[in-house]
Amino acid sequence: MKKFIVGNFKMNTTTHEFAKYLDKFLPLVKDSKNVVGLSIPYTHLMLASQKLVSTNVVYGSQNISTEEKGAFTGEISNLMVKDLGAYFTLVGHSEIRKKFRETNEQINQKIIRALSVNLKCILCVGETKTERNANKTKQVLKKQLEIALKGLYENELKNIIIAYEPIWAIGTGKMPTVKEIEKTVCDIRQIVLDMFSQKSAEKICVIYGGSVNQNNSANILKIKNLNGLLIGGACLDPVEFANITK
Ligand code: PEP
């Protein structure tokens, strides 16, 4: 089974640096048996549309607006991102939830916007350390997923990738054990089952993110019910990211 390995650039690299990155990265991953994705700044989408055409690497944005067009200064819409050939958009990354007070309801609107133009969504969910210590992880994920996926038809779930990203693991070098990730992925599938069906729960793509690097990625990818990885810091080194995709 192919895994979906996505690198999240966050707010890093100029377009010039990104072009140099691709020159190094693309030859290293050209034979990858996995699906490789780059979640890049909006400013890089045009370059990606030129450089990634007829490669095995897909790309997408890190966010989209809840709105499609109009008086929303500083926003980027589903149509604009799709127009530049994006395959997916990230939604609900914890940095946006926290810094911009993004709500689950806004995330739901963004998902609906993305799906309306055939953009896949990588929906990030995850608990804080405090919530984890209070044994509230499943409860938090349930609320995030129930609101974010509200109103979706079951057949739209093929365009949703759920990224389980414990907030306390992002950029910290800390992470849950393999067993704990496996258990949480099971919980996520159970929530999807309760909302939709057994078939959807089995089929939905679930990936893990949070302090993954070339030393721990192979072990995490052994988790049977896990379909891939979302990588932040470690994807900025093209050689390390290429190693992870292998
Ligand atoms: C992320 O920001 O989505 C992420 C997983 O970051 P890192 O790999 O740096 O923890």
Short mmCIF file of C-alpha atoms and ligand atoms in Angstrom, two decimals:
data_model
loop_
_atom_site.label_atom_id
_atom_site.label_comp_id
_atom_site.label_asym_id
_atom_site.label_seq_id
_atom_site.Cartn_x
_atom_site.Cartn_y
_atom_site.Cartn_z
CA MET A 1 0.00 0.00 0.00
CA LYS A 2 1.35 3.44 -0.96
CA LYS A 3 1.88 5.88 1.90
CA PHE A 4 1.16 9.60 1.68
CA ILE A 5 4.22 11.53 2.87
CA VAL A 6 3.69 15.27 3.05
CA GLY A 7 6.17 18.00 3.94
CA ASN A 8 4.79 21.17 5.53
CA PHE A 9 7.10 24.08 4.77
CA LYS A 10 5.27 26.47 7.11
CA MET A 11 6.60 30.05 6.58
CA ASN A 12 10.02 29.02 5.29
CA THR A 13 11.98 29.60 2.06
CA THR A 14 11.82 32.26 -0.62
CA THR A 15 10.79 31.15 -4.11
CA HIS A 16 14.45 31.22 -5.10
CA GLU A 17 15.34 28.89 -2.23
CA PHE A 18 12.36 26.69 -3.06
CA ALA A 19 13.53 26.36 -6.67
CA LYS A 20 16.95 25.24 -5.43
CA TYR A 21 15.28 22.83 -3.02
CA LEU A 22 13.31 21.23 -5.87
CA ASP A 23 16.42 20.87 -8.01
CA LYS A 24 17.94 18.77 -5.25
CA PHE A 25 14.80 17.01 -4.05
CA LEU A 26 13.09 15.88 -7.25
CA PRO A 27 15.86 13.58 -8.54
CA LEU A 28 16.05 11.96 -5.09
CA VAL A 29 12.35 11.05 -5.00
CA LYS A 30 11.68 10.30 -8.63
CA ASP A 31 11.50 6.54 -7.98
CA SER A 32 9.56 6.78 -4.73
CA LYS A 33 6.77 4.23 -4.43
CA ASN A 34 4.92 6.52 -2.06
CA VAL A 35 2.86 9.60 -2.82
CA VAL A 36 4.97 12.64 -1.96
CA GLY A 37 3.32 15.96 -1.16
CA LEU A 38 4.60 19.47 -0.52
CA SER A 39 2.51 21.86 1.55
CA ILE A 40 4.01 25.18 0.50
CA PRO A 41 3.57 28.95 0.94
CA TYR A 42 1.07 30.51 -1.48
CA THR A 43 3.91 32.41 -3.14
CA HIS A 44 5.42 29.10 -4.31
CA LEU A 45 2.33 27.65 -5.98
CA MET A 46 3.05 29.12 -9.41
CA LEU A 47 6.59 27.80 -9.38
CA ALA A 48 5.33 24.41 -8.21
CA SER A 49 2.82 24.34 -11.07
CA GLN A 50 5.73 24.76 -13.51
CA LYS A 51 8.34 22.55 -11.85
CA LEU A 52 6.19 19.67 -10.61
CA VAL A 53 4.21 19.03 -13.75
CA SER A 54 4.77 15.41 -14.84
CA THR A 55 6.65 14.51 -11.66
CA ASN A 56 5.42 12.15 -8.93
CA VAL A 57 5.20 15.01 -6.41
CA VAL A 58 1.91 16.72 -5.61
CA TYR A 59 1.58 20.07 -3.90
CA GLY A 60 -0.90 22.15 -2.01
CA SER A 61 -1.45 25.21 0.17
CA GLN A 62 -1.28 25.46 3.94
CA ASN A 63 -4.67 27.11 4.30
CA ILE A 64 -7.54 28.65 2.33
CA SER A 65 -10.17 31.24 3.15
CA THR A 66 -13.67 30.36 4.34
CA GLU A 67 -14.82 32.63 1.48
CA GLU A 68 -14.62 32.24 -2.27
CA LYS A 69 -14.08 35.86 -3.33
CA GLY A 70 -14.76 39.46 -2.37
CA ALA A 71 -13.73 41.96 0.26
CA PHE A 72 -11.42 39.76 2.31
CA THR A 73 -8.07 41.54 2.23
CA GLY A 74 -5.12 39.26 2.73
CA GLU A 75 -7.06 36.04 2.13
CA ILE A 76 -6.52 33.39 -0.55
CA SER A 77 -9.47 31.42 -1.87
CA ASN A 78 -10.11 27.82 -2.90
CA LEU A 79 -10.41 28.98 -6.53
CA MET A 80 -7.03 30.75 -6.49
CA VAL A 81 -5.23 27.76 -5.05
CA LYS A 82 -6.96 25.34 -7.41
CA ASP A 83 -6.18 27.64 -10.34
CA LEU A 84 -2.47 27.09 -9.63
CA GLY A 85 -2.86 23.34 -9.87
CA ALA A 86 -2.87 22.48 -6.17
CA TYR A 87 -3.87 18.91 -5.32
CA PHE A 88 -4.71 19.63 -1.70
CA THR A 89 -4.91 22.23 1.01
CA LEU A 90 -4.09 21.81 4.67
CA VAL A 91 -6.87 22.91 7.02
CA GLY A 92 -6.95 23.29 10.78
CA HIS A 93 -3.24 23.26 11.45
CA SER A 94 -2.77 23.86 15.18
CA GLU A 95 -0.62 26.93 14.52
CA ILE A 96 -3.56 28.55 12.70
CA ARG A 97 -6.10 27.30 15.24
CA LYS A 98 -4.03 28.87 17.99
CA LYS A 99 -2.53 32.05 16.52
CA PHE A 100 -5.60 33.08 14.51
CA ARG A 101 -8.19 31.55 16.84
CA GLU A 102 -9.54 29.45 13.99
CA THR A 103 -12.63 27.53 15.08
CA ASN A 104 -13.85 24.06 14.15
CA GLU A 105 -16.79 25.75 12.39
CA GLN A 106 -14.45 27.81 10.19
CA ILE A 107 -12.49 24.67 9.42
CA ASN A 108 -15.73 23.03 8.32
CA GLN A 109 -16.43 25.96 5.96
CA LYS A 110 -12.92 25.73 4.53
CA ILE A 111 -13.34 22.00 3.90
CA ILE A 112 -16.62 22.59 2.10
CA ARG A 113 -14.97 25.30 -0.03
CA ALA A 114 -12.04 23.04 -0.86
CA LEU A 115 -14.20 20.08 -1.83
CA SER A 116 -16.37 22.29 -4.01
CA VAL A 117 -13.42 22.85 -6.36
CA ASN A 118 -12.01 19.32 -6.10
CA LEU A 119 -9.18 20.15 -3.74
CA LYS A 120 -8.31 17.42 -1.27
CA CYS A 121 -8.13 18.45 2.38
CA ILE A 122 -5.52 17.44 4.89
CA LEU A 123 -7.46 18.07 8.09
CA CYS A 124 -5.18 18.49 11.10
CA VAL A 125 -6.50 17.47 14.50
CA GLY A 126 -4.78 16.95 17.82
CA GLU A 127 -4.80 17.55 21.54
CA THR A 128 -2.74 19.79 23.83
CA LYS A 129 -0.54 18.32 26.54
CA THR A 130 -3.04 19.38 29.20
CA GLU A 131 -5.89 17.66 27.37
CA ARG A 132 -3.78 14.54 27.00
CA ASN A 133 -2.83 14.51 30.68
CA ALA A 134 -6.52 14.80 31.54
CA ASN A 135 -7.26 11.75 29.34
CA LYS A 136 -9.32 13.89 27.00
CA THR A 137 -7.58 13.08 23.71
CA LYS A 138 -10.45 11.07 22.21
CA GLN A 139 -13.02 13.59 23.37
CA VAL A 140 -11.07 16.47 21.80
CA LEU A 141 -10.58 14.62 18.50
CA LYS A 142 -14.26 13.67 18.43
CA LYS A 143 -15.33 17.30 18.74
CA GLN A 144 -12.80 18.48 16.15
CA LEU A 145 -13.84 15.79 13.66
CA GLU A 146 -17.58 16.00 14.24
CA ILE A 147 -17.67 19.73 13.55
CA ALA A 148 -15.05 19.78 10.77
CA LEU A 149 -16.73 16.97 8.83
CA LYS A 150 -20.30 18.11 9.47
CA GLY A 151 -22.56 17.98 6.43
CA LEU A 152 -20.13 16.01 4.27
CA TYR A 153 -21.44 13.15 2.16
CA GLU A 154 -19.81 9.82 2.76
CA ASN A 155 -18.42 9.69 -0.77
CA GLU A 156 -16.55 12.96 -0.12
CA LEU A 157 -14.38 11.30 2.51
CA LYS A 158 -12.11 9.99 -0.25
CA ASN A 159 -10.90 13.58 -0.54
CA ILE A 160 -10.19 13.97 3.17
CA ILE A 161 -6.91 13.03 4.80
CA ILE A 162 -6.96 13.22 8.59
CA ALA A 163 -3.59 14.27 10.02
CA TYR A 164 -3.30 13.35 13.69
CA GLU A 165 -0.90 15.94 15.10
CA PRO A 166 -0.65 16.07 18.89
CA ILE A 167 0.06 19.77 19.49
CA TRP A 168 2.66 19.02 22.15
CA ALA A 169 4.62 16.94 19.63
CA ILE A 170 4.90 19.62 16.95
CA GLY A 171 8.43 20.95 16.69
CA THR A 172 9.33 19.72 20.19
CA GLY A 173 11.21 16.49 19.55
CA LYS A 174 8.62 14.72 21.73
CA MET A 175 6.03 12.31 20.43
CA PRO A 176 3.63 9.57 21.52
CA THR A 177 4.87 5.98 21.43
CA VAL A 178 4.09 3.87 18.38
CA LYS A 179 1.47 2.01 20.44
CA GLU A 180 -0.15 5.27 21.49
CA ILE A 181 -0.28 6.55 17.90
CA GLU A 182 -1.82 3.24 16.80
CA LYS A 183 -4.47 3.49 19.52
CA THR A 184 -5.33 7.10 18.62
CA VAL A 185 -5.59 6.24 14.92
CA CYS A 186 -8.02 3.47 15.98
CA ASP A 187 -10.02 6.04 17.95
CA ILE A 188 -10.10 8.36 14.91
CA ARG A 189 -11.40 5.53 12.73
CA GLN A 190 -14.02 4.73 15.39
CA ILE A 191 -15.21 8.36 15.34
CA VAL A 192 -15.48 8.20 11.55
CA LEU A 193 -17.38 4.93 11.87
CA ASP A 194 -19.87 6.51 14.29
CA MET A 195 -20.35 9.48 11.95
CA PHE A 196 -20.43 7.63 8.64
CA SER A 197 -19.91 3.87 8.24
CA GLN A 198 -17.60 0.92 8.79
CA LYS A 199 -16.44 1.16 5.18
CA SER A 200 -15.52 4.84 5.53
CA ALA A 201 -13.70 4.16 8.78
CA GLU A 202 -11.57 1.52 7.10
CA LYS A 203 -10.92 3.52 3.95
CA ILE A 204 -10.24 7.01 5.24
CA CYS A 205 -6.62 8.11 4.97
CA VAL A 206 -5.07 8.87 8.38
CA ILE A 207 -1.53 10.20 8.72
CA TYR A 208 0.61 11.21 11.70
CA GLY A 209 2.59 14.42 12.26
CA GLY A 210 4.74 15.75 15.08
CA SER A 211 8.55 15.59 15.37
CA VAL A 212 8.97 12.97 12.66
CA ASN A 213 12.48 12.76 11.20
CA GLN A 214 14.61 10.33 9.21
CA ASN A 215 15.52 8.39 12.35
CA ASN A 216 12.02 7.63 13.60
CA SER A 217 9.90 7.68 10.43
CA ALA A 218 10.36 4.03 9.40
CA ASN A 219 9.16 2.83 12.79
CA ILE A 220 6.06 5.02 12.70
CA LEU A 221 5.26 3.92 9.16
CA LYS A 222 5.10 0.32 10.39
CA ILE A 223 1.85 1.15 12.17
CA LYS A 224 -0.67 -0.90 10.21
CA ASN A 225 -3.67 1.40 10.36
CA LEU A 226 -1.61 4.50 9.47
CA ASN A 227 -1.43 5.76 5.87
CA GLY A 228 1.39 8.26 5.99
CA LEU A 229 3.17 11.17 7.62
CA LEU A 230 3.04 14.96 7.84
CA ILE A 231 6.52 16.35 8.34
CA GLY A 232 7.35 19.89 9.43
CA GLY A 233 10.95 20.81 10.33
CA ALA A 234 12.57 17.71 8.82
CA CYS A 235 11.13 18.37 5.34
CA LEU A 236 13.19 21.54 4.96
CA ASP A 237 16.29 19.47 4.30
CA PRO A 238 15.69 17.89 0.86
CA VAL A 239 18.00 14.96 1.57
CA GLU A 240 16.39 14.14 4.92
CA PHE A 241 12.90 14.48 3.48
CA ALA A 242 13.80 12.28 0.52
CA ASN A 243 15.15 9.67 2.94
CA ILE A 244 11.85 9.71 4.81
CA THR A 245 9.85 9.21 1.62
CA LYS A 246 11.88 6.10 0.90
C1 PEP B 1 3.76 20.28 11.46
O1 PEP B 1 3.95 21.48 11.64
O2 PEP B 1 2.77 19.90 10.84
C2 PEP B 1 4.74 19.33 12.00
C3 PEP B 1 4.44 18.06 11.99
O3 PEP B 1 5.92 19.87 12.48
P1 PEP B 1 7.23 19.08 13.01
O4 PEP B 1 7.44 17.90 12.11
O5 PEP B 1 8.31 20.08 12.92
O6 PEP B 1 6.92 18.65 14.41
#
